Every structure is written in structure tokens, then in C-alpha cells.
């Protein structure tokens, strides 16, 4: 059974990392794909790996931090008679530092890639979804969008915003009675590929023992599952983390003390 058969999905951040696994999961579920990221050559390499799926795969290079580039992407999509049924906003960048020491331009770029670009594509594509009476938007956030992480203020801010945006958008769509919907995925640290794996390889960063690392295929499967089952929010982490998030809302001072005591924040080189 191909639950997404006949659907056409636009996937951002598709050239590497978790994006590659999401592309594979969407294709296996029957979706045709439009892959986008900055590097066209890398996108074509990913597209080549999907040939065996038998799905249509189109590549359009675009920069999530550049409004004009995104506008051109949308124009190319809308110039065809093949509408976008699924938008998976996966593109994202990460950085850490002691807040105030780094370059503010880096902060602005992170906001553009992680949040503004995501909102722009949603804003551009959702009217057509609503007019057709179906569609789904999946936004990739992080556990950092549900809690705080030391030395990652800018990243946490963007990912909190993605969670809030998706919750509000979903509420609006449900209130309007449309069959268009939205979901947010919140992975913890991911093994094998992506941001955390790069930190592990280049800087020796290790996940806190209590957190663990997730398989990227589980994250990709969560994207498909959120669409098929219309799930509002999916956390992907090997250890149960939602109870801790709930306790943080109920007892913030205690949970702040506990996370410091357990060394949850003590994994980046700034504390080494």
C-alpha cells in the first residue's frame, strides 16, 4: 500500500542529512518529489538514488535565506500543471556560541533559513492547497523547540517559533474546517547523519547518556506518519522525553536544577 500515492511533495533541505532519508520515505510511500536545497549537484545525486522508487523526482535549487530565490522556486512550481500537495519544510542550520560573542549576521541567517523561509513557502503554497481542499504541511523543529539548550539561544528561538507557528496554523486550519492540515516533528539528537553527526565527527560532541540518539529513518518515518494520520506533533527520541517537558512546565525551577545536576547541557565544547 502506498498511502501517499498520487501526492506531490516539495521537500526543502533535500540534498543531505535527514533530508535524504525523508526523500526516500516519501518516495517509498508513493509521493512524487520536488527536491530543493542550495546545491543542485548534490540534489541530483539524491534524485539518482530515488530512481528505483519509480516516482517522479524534480530538482530545483534554491536558497532558503534568499527571498528572491524562494520566489523563483515558487514561480517554477506554479508554472506547471502539477500542484504541490505536501510541503515538508526540513531545511535548517545550527550554530552555538556564547550569546553576544558571535556575529549577529549569523543569527539573522539562521532565522531566515530555519523560520522565515519556512513561513514564506507555507504562505505561498497554502492558498492553492485550500482552494483544492486538501494538502499537508510538515515543519521540522527539534526538541530544542520544546525546551532550552545552553549556548544555542538562536537555534532554540527559531525552533520554538516553528513549533508555535505550526500549532497556531493547525488551529486556524481546523477552525476553518478545511482538510488542509499541518504537523511539526521534534527530533532529538540524530545519529549517522545531519547536524549532530557532523558535530560528533568534527568536534567530538557526544549526546548526553539520558538523551541518546535517534535513527534518521525513524525521523523520516515520523514525517510520513504525521501526514497519513494527521498528527499535530511528533517527538522522536529513544528515551521518553515528553514527561520531562511536562514537568518543566509544572515545576520549572526544579527541572532547571535537575537538568544542571544531571549535566544535560554539558555536551558542547564550550564547557570542556
XYZ file of N, CA and C in Angstrom:
816
model
N 0.841 -1.199 0.000
C 0.000 0.000 0.000
C 0.875 1.248 0.000
N 0.524 2.215 -0.837
C 1.269 3.468 -0.932
C 0.361 4.592 -0.437
N 0.452 4.943 0.852
C -0.502 5.909 1.419
C -0.428 7.304 0.819
N 0.697 7.648 0.195
C 0.841 8.981 -0.399
C 0.826 8.926 -1.924
N 0.349 7.830 -2.477
C 0.300 7.680 -3.932
C -0.514 8.803 -4.553
N 0.032 9.387 -5.630
C -0.657 10.467 -6.314
C -0.409 11.833 -5.726
N 0.306 11.915 -4.606
C 0.627 13.199 -3.981
C 1.973 13.706 -4.495
N 2.102 15.019 -4.560
C 3.356 15.642 -4.976
C 3.896 16.463 -3.817
N 5.128 16.180 -3.422
C 5.704 16.789 -2.226
C 6.883 17.674 -2.570
N 6.917 18.863 -1.984
C 8.081 19.738 -2.032
C 8.850 19.547 -0.733
N 10.110 19.134 -0.852
C 10.954 18.883 0.309
C 12.148 19.821 0.289
N 12.290 20.645 1.323
C 13.437 21.536 1.439
C 14.560 20.848 2.214
N 15.781 21.348 2.033
C 16.913 20.721 2.711
C 17.098 19.285 2.278
N 16.852 19.017 0.984
C 16.798 17.644 0.493
C 18.134 17.099 0.026
N 19.196 17.891 0.065
C 20.457 17.465 -0.541
C 21.343 16.642 0.384
N 21.032 16.626 1.678
C 21.903 15.909 2.612
C 21.185 15.685 3.933
N 21.884 14.998 4.832
C 21.373 14.802 6.182
C 20.048 14.067 6.231
N 19.219 14.474 7.165
C 17.917 13.841 7.346
C 17.049 14.019 6.106
N 17.282 15.089 5.347
C 16.502 15.336 4.147
C 16.543 14.179 3.165
N 17.704 13.532 3.047
C 17.835 12.389 2.138
C 16.922 11.249 2.593
N 16.891 11.002 3.894
C 16.044 9.927 4.435
C 14.559 10.267 4.281
N 14.227 11.540 4.456
C 12.827 11.944 4.274
C 12.419 11.758 2.817
N 13.299 12.127 1.887
C 13.007 11.938 0.464
C 12.745 10.472 0.163
N 13.564 9.585 0.713
C 13.383 8.152 0.492
C 12.064 7.663 1.075
N 11.731 8.135 2.274
C 10.487 7.694 2.921
C 9.265 8.184 2.149
N 9.296 9.414 1.664
C 8.187 9.951 0.887
C 8.013 9.179 -0.419
N 9.129 8.877 -1.085
C 9.061 8.124 -2.334
C 8.523 6.718 -2.096
N 8.995 6.076 -1.031
C 8.518 4.729 -0.715
C 7.025 4.718 -0.393
N 6.525 5.850 0.134
C 5.098 5.963 0.441
C 4.275 6.330 -0.792
N 4.946 6.528 -1.927
C 4.238 6.756 -3.178
C 4.201 8.182 -3.680
N 4.856 9.110 -2.976
C 4.790 10.518 -3.376
C 5.766 10.825 -4.503
N 5.363 11.706 -5.413
C 6.279 12.313 -6.360
C 6.964 13.485 -5.657
N 8.194 13.795 -6.072
C 9.003 14.721 -5.290
C 9.521 15.901 -6.095
N 9.533 17.047 -5.437
C 10.310 18.205 -5.878
C 11.329 18.457 -4.774
N 12.586 18.264 -5.082
C 13.655 18.408 -4.095
C 14.317 19.767 -4.249
N 14.531 20.445 -3.138
C 15.202 21.736 -3.203
C 16.236 21.881 -2.089
N 17.296 22.566 -2.408
C 18.382 22.935 -1.499
C 19.270 23.868 -2.305
N 20.343 24.349 -1.727
C 21.196 25.303 -2.459
C 22.011 24.646 -3.561
N 22.482 23.420 -3.342
C 23.438 22.798 -4.247
C 22.731 21.849 -5.221
N 22.653 22.249 -6.484
C 21.950 21.451 -7.495
C 22.639 20.114 -7.732
N 23.962 20.112 -7.698
C 24.696 18.865 -7.938
C 24.369 17.824 -6.874
N 24.351 18.252 -5.609
C 24.009 17.330 -4.526
C 22.560 16.852 -4.656
N 21.671 17.748 -5.070
C 20.270 17.364 -5.256
C 20.127 16.296 -6.327
N 20.865 16.439 -7.411
C 20.796 15.447 -8.483
C 21.323 14.089 -8.014
N 22.326 14.097 -7.142
C 22.827 12.837 -6.598
C 21.748 12.141 -5.779
N 21.010 12.925 -4.978
C 19.906 12.342 -4.203
C 18.817 11.826 -5.144
N 18.502 12.614 -6.167
C 17.477 12.206 -7.126
C 17.851 10.887 -7.789
N 19.126 10.720 -8.095
C 19.581 9.478 -8.739
C 19.340 8.258 -7.850
N 19.466 8.439 -6.536
C 19.250 7.309 -5.622
C 17.785 6.907 -5.536
N 16.892 7.784 -6.006
C 15.457 7.524 -5.916
C 14.872 6.930 -7.197
N 15.722 6.721 -8.177
C 15.238 6.219 -9.460
C 14.498 4.893 -9.325
N 14.995 4.035 -8.454
C 14.392 2.711 -8.307
C 12.995 2.770 -7.717
N 12.640 3.902 -7.104
C 11.311 4.010 -6.487
C 10.206 4.118 -7.523
N 10.580 4.504 -8.729
C 9.576 4.658 -9.774
C 8.768 5.929 -9.671
N 9.147 6.809 -8.761
C 8.422 8.058 -8.585
C 9.053 9.169 -9.421
N 8.266 10.172 -9.754
C 8.779 11.354 -10.441
C 9.577 12.197 -9.451
N 10.789 12.572 -9.835
C 11.646 13.376 -8.960
C 12.162 14.566 -9.751
N 11.846 15.770 -9.276
C 12.282 17.003 -9.913
C 13.227 17.738 -8.969
N 14.222 18.396 -9.524
C 15.216 19.132 -8.737
C 15.154 20.612 -9.096
N 15.015 21.459 -8.063
C 15.058 22.912 -8.256
C 15.923 23.500 -7.143
N 17.074 24.029 -7.484
C 17.956 24.617 -6.476
C 17.385 25.949 -5.993
N 17.474 26.180 -4.692
C 17.002 27.435 -4.100
C 17.678 27.638 -2.754
N 17.761 28.894 -2.349
C 18.405 29.270 -1.088
C 17.329 29.730 -0.114
N 17.186 29.011 0.998
C 16.134 29.327 1.970
C 16.345 30.679 2.645
N 17.554 31.222 2.575
C 17.822 32.507 3.217
C 17.626 33.685 2.270
N 17.252 33.403 1.018
C 17.147 34.432 -0.013
C 15.712 34.498 -0.529
N 15.010 35.579 -0.199
C 13.601 35.717 -0.593
C 13.411 35.615 -2.103
N 14.289 36.246 -2.870
C 14.138 36.215 -4.322
C 14.325 34.804 -4.866
N 15.215 34.036 -4.257
C 15.431 32.658 -4.676
C 14.198 31.807 -4.393
N 13.587 32.024 -3.251
C 12.366 31.283 -2.910
C 11.205 31.694 -3.807
N 11.148 32.956 -4.139
C 10.095 33.431 -5.044
C 10.233 32.750 -6.401
N 11.464 32.626 -6.877
C 11.705 31.956 -8.154
C 11.329 30.477 -8.077
N 11.630 29.850 -6.942
C 11.245 28.450 -6.722
C 9.736 28.288 -6.838
N 8.989 29.139 -6.155
C 7.528 29.060 -6.175
C 6.998 29.304 -7.585
N 7.580 30.263 -8.287
C 7.140 30.555 -9.656
C 7.348 29.351 -10.573
N 8.467 28.670 -10.430
C 8.736 27.483 -11.248
C 7.730 26.377 -10.942
N 7.394 26.221 -9.678
C 6.422 25.200 -9.292
C 5.038 25.542 -9.833
N 4.648 26.793 -9.684
C 3.310 27.207 -10.090
C 3.157 27.308 -11.602
N 4.273 27.319 -12.327
C 4.208 27.393 -13.789
C 3.815 26.059 -14.409
N 3.827 24.991 -13.627
C 3.446 23.673 -14.123
C 1.988 23.399 -13.762
N 1.436 22.343 -14.341
C 0.063 21.957 -14.018
C 0.042 20.881 -12.936
N 1.164 20.763 -12.202
C 1.273 19.737 -11.144
C 1.365 20.441 -9.788
N 0.275 20.530 -9.069
C 0.276 21.258 -7.799
C 1.041 20.524 -6.705
N 1.423 21.283 -5.702
C 2.076 20.708 -4.522
C 0.996 20.332 -3.511
N 0.966 19.048 -3.143
C 0.022 18.561 -2.140
C 0.629 18.531 -0.744
N 1.948 18.336 -0.694
C 2.647 18.192 0.583
C 3.866 19.101 0.592
N 3.996 19.890 1.640
C 5.173 20.741 1.826
C 5.888 20.268 3.080
N 7.128 19.815 2.911
C 7.924 19.375 4.065
C 9.079 20.355 4.227
N 8.949 21.226 5.208
C 9.957 22.252 5.495
C 11.026 21.654 6.404
N 12.033 21.068 5.773
C 13.075 20.365 6.518
C 14.364 21.166 6.657
N 14.618 22.123 5.774
C 15.894 22.847 5.778
C 16.139 23.533 7.123
N 17.369 23.467 7.575
C 17.704 24.129 8.827
C 19.206 24.161 9.046
N 19.668 25.142 9.793
C 21.082 25.232 10.156
C 21.193 25.400 11.663
N 22.363 25.030 12.190
C 22.606 25.081 13.630
C 23.929 25.774 13.892
N 23.997 26.452 15.001
C 25.246 27.035 15.452
C 25.177 27.250 16.957
N 26.302 27.271 17.586
C 26.320 27.526 19.029
C 27.468 28.478 19.353
N 27.278 29.258 20.411
C 28.321 30.146 20.901
C 27.845 30.736 22.219
N 28.679 31.557 22.819
C 28.251 32.340 23.974
C 27.542 33.564 23.423
N 26.263 33.677 23.702
C 25.446 34.713 23.067
C 26.024 36.095 23.351
N 26.229 36.839 22.292
C 26.856 38.152 22.402
C 28.269 38.165 21.868
N 28.876 36.982 21.751
C 30.249 36.904 21.244
C 30.297 36.750 19.723
N 29.283 36.145 19.152
C 29.299 35.849 17.726
C 28.838 37.015 16.866
N 28.800 36.775 15.564
C 28.380 37.762 14.575
C 26.856 37.727 14.452
N 26.197 38.869 14.581
C 24.738 38.892 14.504
C 24.243 38.510 13.109
N 25.069 38.667 12.092
C 24.673 38.234 10.758
C 24.392 36.739 10.712
N 25.135 35.982 11.515
C 24.895 34.539 11.586
C 23.532 34.244 12.202
N 23.143 35.053 13.176
C 21.837 34.886 13.803
C 20.732 35.174 12.799
N 20.895 36.257 12.056
C 19.885 36.611 11.051
C 19.755 35.531 9.977
N 20.889 34.973 9.557
C 20.827 33.914 8.555
C 20.088 32.702 9.094
N 20.334 32.343 10.351
C 19.641 31.205 10.947
C 18.142 31.444 11.002
N 17.750 32.657 11.344
C 16.323 32.989 11.383
C 15.710 32.857 9.993
N 16.412 33.321 8.977
C 15.905 33.244 7.601
C 15.749 31.792 7.152
N 16.767 30.978 7.412
C 16.730 29.586 6.949
C 15.735 28.757 7.765
N 15.813 28.866 9.086
C 15.017 27.996 9.952
C 13.565 28.423 10.096
N 13.291 29.714 9.903
C 11.942 30.200 10.186
C 11.328 31.000 9.041
N 11.977 32.079 8.626
C 11.361 32.958 7.632
C 11.127 32.238 6.305
N 12.111 31.468 5.852
C 11.946 30.727 4.610
C 10.818 29.721 4.693
N 10.735 29.040 5.807
C 9.655 28.082 6.067
C 8.288 28.765 5.985
N 8.169 29.920 6.624
C 6.903 30.651 6.617
C 6.588 31.192 5.223
N 7.634 31.612 4.488
C 7.413 32.131 3.139
C 6.819 31.050 2.234
N 7.414 29.862 2.240
C 6.910 28.792 1.386
C 5.501 28.370 1.795
N 5.244 28.327 3.083
C 3.899 27.994 3.548
C 2.901 29.045 3.079
N 3.266 30.310 3.238
C 2.417 31.430 2.827
C 2.132 31.378 1.330
N 3.131 30.991 0.540
C 2.996 30.976 -0.914
C 2.168 29.805 -1.425
N 2.257 28.661 -0.746
C 1.649 27.441 -1.275
C 0.325 27.063 -0.639
N 0.045 27.560 0.553
C -1.166 27.117 1.244
C -2.469 27.605 0.589
N -2.514 28.784 -0.048
C -3.786 29.169 -0.672
C -4.272 28.166 -1.716
N -3.355 27.655 -2.543
C -3.745 26.683 -3.566
C -4.189 25.369 -2.930
N -3.533 24.977 -1.848
C -3.965 23.765 -1.139
C -5.398 23.922 -0.644
N -5.683 25.087 -0.064
C -7.027 25.330 0.483
C -8.073 25.386 -0.621
N -7.703 25.954 -1.759
C -8.665 26.038 -2.859
C -8.978 24.662 -3.427
N -7.990 23.739 -3.369
C -8.228 22.374 -3.839
C -8.875 21.503 -2.780
N -8.835 21.971 -1.531
C -9.494 21.238 -0.453
C -8.676 20.119 0.152
N -7.368 20.109 -0.088
C -6.524 19.107 0.557
C -5.066 19.569 0.507
N -4.282 19.024 1.427
C -2.867 19.372 1.495
C -2.353 19.199 2.912
N -1.049 19.080 3.045
C -0.465 18.927 4.383
C 0.906 19.580 4.403
N 1.186 20.277 5.488
C 2.470 20.946 5.702
C 3.132 20.305 6.919
N 4.363 19.859 6.733
C 5.131 19.294 7.843
C 6.340 20.187 8.084
N 6.459 20.686 9.298
C 7.574 21.548 9.674
C 8.516 20.808 10.618
N 9.800 20.820 10.280
C 10.789 20.160 11.122
C 11.289 21.135 12.187
N 10.997 20.806 13.429
C 11.539 21.574 14.548
C 12.592 20.707 15.228
N 12.554 20.619 16.531
C 13.576 19.920 17.293
C 13.111 19.860 18.749
N 13.732 18.982 19.534
C 13.497 19.060 20.978
C 13.914 20.424 21.505
N 14.837 21.086 20.798
C 15.239 22.442 21.172
C 14.092 23.426 20.992
N 13.051 23.027 20.260
C 11.868 23.862 20.114
C 10.863 23.666 21.233
N 11.163 22.728 22.143
C 10.263 22.454 23.271
C 10.949 22.700 24.606
N 12.234 23.018 24.564
C 12.988 23.254 25.797
C 14.147 24.190 25.484
N 14.956 24.478 26.470
C 16.129 25.314 26.259
C 17.389 24.473 26.233
N 18.386 24.910 25.487
C 19.661 24.201 25.415
C 20.783 25.225 25.514
N 21.684 25.034 26.449
C 22.751 26.004 26.693
C 23.568 26.268 25.437
N 23.904 27.531 25.213
C 24.737 28.007 24.111
C 24.063 27.910 22.737
N 22.768 27.673 22.739
C 22.037 27.530 21.466
C 20.818 28.442 21.440
N 20.985 29.661 21.957
C 19.853 30.576 22.076
C 19.167 30.841 20.737
N 19.943 31.126 19.711
C 19.362 31.478 18.406
C 18.646 30.286 17.792
N 19.283 29.130 17.853
C 18.676 27.913 17.315
C 17.380 27.586 18.060
N 17.428 27.631 19.385
C 16.232 27.347 20.174
C 15.113 28.337 19.859
N 15.468 29.598 19.675
C 14.459 30.612 19.362
C 13.751 30.284 18.053
N 14.531 29.908 17.029
C 13.896 29.593 15.741
C 13.045 28.343 15.846
N 13.514 27.349 16.569
C 12.769 26.089 16.639
C 11.529 26.208 17.535
N 11.605 27.027 18.594
C 10.391 27.333 19.355
C 9.369 28.026 18.457
N 9.855 28.947 17.624
C 8.965 29.666 16.719
C 8.302 28.720 15.727
N 9.044 27.727 15.234
C 8.467 26.753 14.307
C 7.354 25.960 14.982
N 7.576 25.563 16.226
C 6.531 24.842 16.964
C 5.305 25.736 17.150
N 5.515 26.961 17.598
C 4.393 27.879 17.815
C 3.653 28.200 16.537
N 4.398 28.428 15.459
C 3.785 28.703 14.164
C 2.916 27.533 13.714
N 3.445 26.317 13.839
C 2.697 25.145 13.386
C 1.455 24.917 14.228
N 1.581 25.074 15.530
C 0.408 24.895 16.400
C -0.677 25.903 16.049
N -0.282 27.148 15.847
C -1.265 28.187 15.519
C -1.871 27.952 14.140
N -1.025 27.598 13.171
C -1.518 27.333 11.816
C -2.497 26.171 11.823
N -2.154 25.114 12.513
C -3.033 23.941 12.585
C -4.368 24.319 13.218
N -4.313 25.105 14.295
C -5.546 25.541 14.955
C -6.417 26.357 14.005
N -5.786 27.249 13.240
C -6.538 28.064 12.277
C -7.188 27.196 11.212
N -6.432 26.225 10.696
C -6.966 25.356 9.646
C -8.123 24.509 10.163
N -7.993 24.004 11.389
C -9.089 23.217 11.973
C -10.308 24.103 12.193
N -10.081 25.320 12.640
C -11.175 26.259 12.874
C -11.900 26.590 11.564
N -11.143 26.659 10.478
C -11.727 26.982 9.175
C -12.463 25.796 8.554
N -12.250 24.602 9.095
C -12.936 23.434 8.572
C -12.370 22.897 7.275
N -11.150 23.305 6.915
C -10.531 22.809 5.693
C -9.848 21.474 5.952
N -9.620 20.710 4.880
C -8.905 19.446 5.013
C -7.392 19.630 4.875
N -6.952 20.855 4.691
C -5.522 21.149 4.747
C -5.097 21.140 6.208
N -3.930 20.577 6.495
C -3.506 20.480 7.890
C -2.005 20.694 8.004
N -1.517 20.691 9.230
C -0.093 20.932 9.492
C 0.363 20.113 10.686
N 1.613 19.681 10.627
C 2.225 18.902 11.705
C 3.632 19.420 11.965
N 4.126 19.186 13.170
C 5.503 19.553 13.489
C 6.216 18.321 14.042
N 7.451 18.113 13.588
C 8.275 16.996 14.039
C 9.398 17.546 14.910
N 9.606 16.933 16.073
C 10.617 17.415 17.021
C 11.595 16.289 17.363
N 12.631 16.113 16.536
C 13.630 15.086 16.854
C 14.611 15.588 17.903
N 15.147 14.633 18.646
C 16.285 14.940 19.494
C 17.554 14.843 18.663
N 18.620 14.411 19.265
C 19.881 14.257 18.527
C 19.788 13.025 17.634
N 20.271 13.180 16.399
C 20.131 12.126 15.395
C 21.490 11.556 15.044
N 21.581 10.229 14.992
C 22.823 9.544 14.653
C 22.998 9.437 13.146
N 24.184 9.078 12.727
C 24.525 8.707 11.352
C 24.646 9.878 10.373
N 23.821 10.900 10.520
C 23.814 11.969 9.527
C 23.288 13.259 10.148
N 23.451 14.363 9.449
C 22.860 15.619 9.893
C 23.736 16.411 10.843
N 23.104 17.371 11.494
C 23.809 18.359 12.312
C 24.613 17.720 13.433
N 23.978 16.831 14.207
C 24.666 16.281 15.372
C 25.791 15.345 14.972
N 25.588 14.577 13.913
C 26.641 13.673 13.467
C 27.869 14.465 13.021
N 27.632 15.618 12.381
C 28.753 16.476 11.970
C 29.506 16.989 13.198
N 28.772 17.385 14.236
C 29.415 17.827 15.472
C 30.207 16.692 16.116
N 29.669 15.484 16.048
C 30.362 14.324 16.617
C 31.672 14.068 15.898
N 31.632 14.134 14.565
C 32.821 13.834 13.771
C 33.883 14.931 13.873
N 33.425 16.193 13.834
C 34.378 17.305 13.754
C 34.839 17.818 15.115
N 33.973 17.690 16.135
C 34.292 18.301 17.427
C 34.190 17.331 18.598
N 33.915 16.072 18.299
C 33.860 15.066 19.354
C 32.685 15.204 20.296
N 31.636 15.891 19.861
C 30.464 16.084 20.713
C 29.720 14.758 20.883
N 29.355 14.437 22.115
C 28.626 13.213 22.411
C 27.272 13.547 23.029
N 26.272 12.788 22.659
C 24.933 13.006 23.221
C 24.927 12.648 24.703
N 24.225 13.426 25.542
C 24.071 13.039 26.937
C 23.471 11.643 27.042
N 23.967 10.848 27.967
C 23.523 9.450 28.084
C 22.018 9.336 28.286
N 21.437 10.286 29.007
C 19.995 10.223 29.276
C 19.160 10.569 28.051
N 19.773 11.195 27.054
C 19.046 11.597 25.854
C 19.123 10.542 24.763
N 20.327 10.069 24.484
C 20.519 9.113 23.414
C 20.432 9.753 22.037
N 20.519 8.915 21.012
C 20.467 9.381 19.628
C 19.439 8.568 18.851
N 18.734 9.236 17.943
C 17.695 8.589 17.150
C 18.231 8.164 15.788
N 17.646 7.120 15.264
C 17.917 6.684 13.904
C 17.243 7.655 12.937
N 17.951 8.138 11.894
C 17.330 9.102 10.972
C 16.119 8.542 10.238
N 16.070 7.213 10.067
C 14.912 6.613 9.398
C 13.654 6.715 10.248
N 13.831 6.737 11.563
C 12.684 6.956 12.450
C 12.125 8.367 12.285
N 13.017 9.319 12.092
C 12.577 10.699 11.867
C 11.809 10.789 10.555
N 12.365 10.169 9.511
C 11.705 10.183 8.203
C 10.349 9.496 8.264
N 10.291 8.378 8.958
C 9.010 7.669 9.110
C 7.990 8.530 9.857
N 8.468 9.323 10.811
C 7.572 10.209 11.557
C 6.944 11.257 10.652
N 7.697 11.715 9.655
C 7.164 12.689 8.699
C 5.990 12.076 7.939
N 6.193 10.877 7.396
C 5.121 10.207 6.651
C 3.938 9.919 7.560
N 4.217 9.438 8.760
C 3.138 9.089 9.697
C 2.324 10.321 10.084
N 2.999 11.461 10.244
C 2.272 12.683 10.624
C 1.304 13.111 9.532
N 1.667 12.853 8.275
C 0.794 13.193 7.154
C -0.387 12.221 7.086
N -0.065 10.932 7.114
C -1.094 9.900 6.943
C -2.111 9.936 8.079
N -1.631 10.149 9.304
C -2.522 10.120 10.472
C -2.920 11.518 10.949
N -2.452 12.567 10.244
C -2.747 13.950 10.613
C -2.424 14.209 12.082
N -1.191 13.927 12.450
C -0.750 14.115 13.831
C -0.312 15.552 14.060
N -0.669 16.152 15.172
C -0.273 17.543 15.423
C 1.216 17.712 15.693
N 1.807 16.752 16.447
C 3.182 16.947 16.910
C 3.790 15.585 17.209
N 4.980 15.324 16.685
C 5.649 14.048 16.921
C 7.042 14.310 17.470
N 7.332 13.748 18.641
C 8.683 13.777 19.212
C 9.376 12.479 18.830
N 10.617 12.595 18.346
C 11.394 11.411 18.004
C 12.649 11.401 18.865
N 12.693 10.474 19.806
C 13.836 10.368 20.710
C 13.822 8.973 21.329
N 14.987 8.342 21.515
C 14.993 6.983 22.056
C 14.497 6.872 23.492
N 14.679 7.923 24.278
C 14.180 7.906 25.648
C 12.910 8.753 25.734
N 11.984 8.396 26.638
C 10.742 9.170 26.765
C 11.033 10.569 27.304
N 10.739 11.585 26.509
C 11.128 12.945 26.863
C 9.932 13.833 27.168
N 8.752 13.459 26.675
C 7.587 14.323 26.888
C 7.241 14.497 28.375
N 7.365 13.442 29.219
C 7.105 13.658 30.650
C 8.009 14.732 31.260
N 9.279 14.766 30.833
C 10.198 15.778 31.347
C 9.787 17.166 30.893
N 9.296 17.278 29.658
C 8.826 18.572 29.155
C 7.604 19.027 29.951
N 6.710 18.078 30.244
C 5.524 18.402 31.041
C 5.916 18.837 32.451
N 6.886 18.135 33.042
C 7.340 18.506 34.385
C 7.993 19.884 34.385
N 8.692 20.216 33.300
C 9.317 21.542 33.209
C 8.278 22.653 33.196
N 7.123 22.364 32.581
C 6.047 23.355 32.574
C 5.416 23.492 33.957
N 5.342 22.384 34.677
C 4.720 22.401 36.008
C 5.680 22.879 37.095
N 6.936 22.460 36.988
C 7.926 22.766 38.035
C 9.216 23.278 37.397
N 9.189 24.479 36.814
C 10.360 24.961 36.058
C 11.633 25.086 36.885
N 11.539 25.575 38.114
C 12.752 25.754 38.918
C 13.372 24.400 39.280
N 12.538 23.451 39.641
C 13.045 22.121 39.983
C 13.704 21.463 38.776
N 13.051 21.537 37.622
C 13.600 20.879 36.437
C 14.872 21.578 35.953
N 14.968 22.905 36.153
C 16.207 23.595 35.834
C 17.342 23.058 36.698
N 17.077 22.909 37.998
C 18.080 22.366 38.923
C 18.465 20.953 38.527
N 17.463 20.138 38.175
C 17.721 18.738 37.860
C 18.545 18.584 36.584
N 18.210 19.343 35.549
C 18.959 19.213 34.289
C 20.411 19.655 34.467
N 20.634 20.678 35.288
C 22.006 21.093 35.564
C 22.741 20.027 36.376
N 22.039 19.440 37.336
C 22.627 18.403 38.180
C 23.009 17.181 37.358
N 22.165 16.836 36.381
C 22.404 15.662 35.552
C 23.347 15.939 34.389
N 23.712 17.186 34.189
C 24.649 17.538 33.121
C 24.062 17.471 31.728
N 22.753 17.673 31.620
C 22.084 17.574 30.318
C 22.642 18.604 29.328
N 23.009 19.773 29.826
C 23.513 20.833 28.940
C 25.016 20.724 28.670
N 25.659 19.807 29.346
C 27.121 19.775 29.329
C 27.643 18.827 28.245
N 27.397 19.168 26.966
C 27.892 18.302 25.902
C 28.622 19.074 24.798
N 28.548 20.393 24.812
C 29.241 21.185 23.792
C 30.653 21.566 24.263
N 31.583 21.784 23.347
C 32.981 22.049 23.705
C 33.189 23.313 24.548
N 32.236 24.213 24.589
C 32.405 25.458 25.343
C 32.588 25.183 26.838
N 32.102 24.039 27.308
C 32.240 23.707 28.728
C 33.398 22.758 29.002
N 34.115 22.390 27.951
C 35.181 21.399 28.133
C 36.488 22.049 28.577
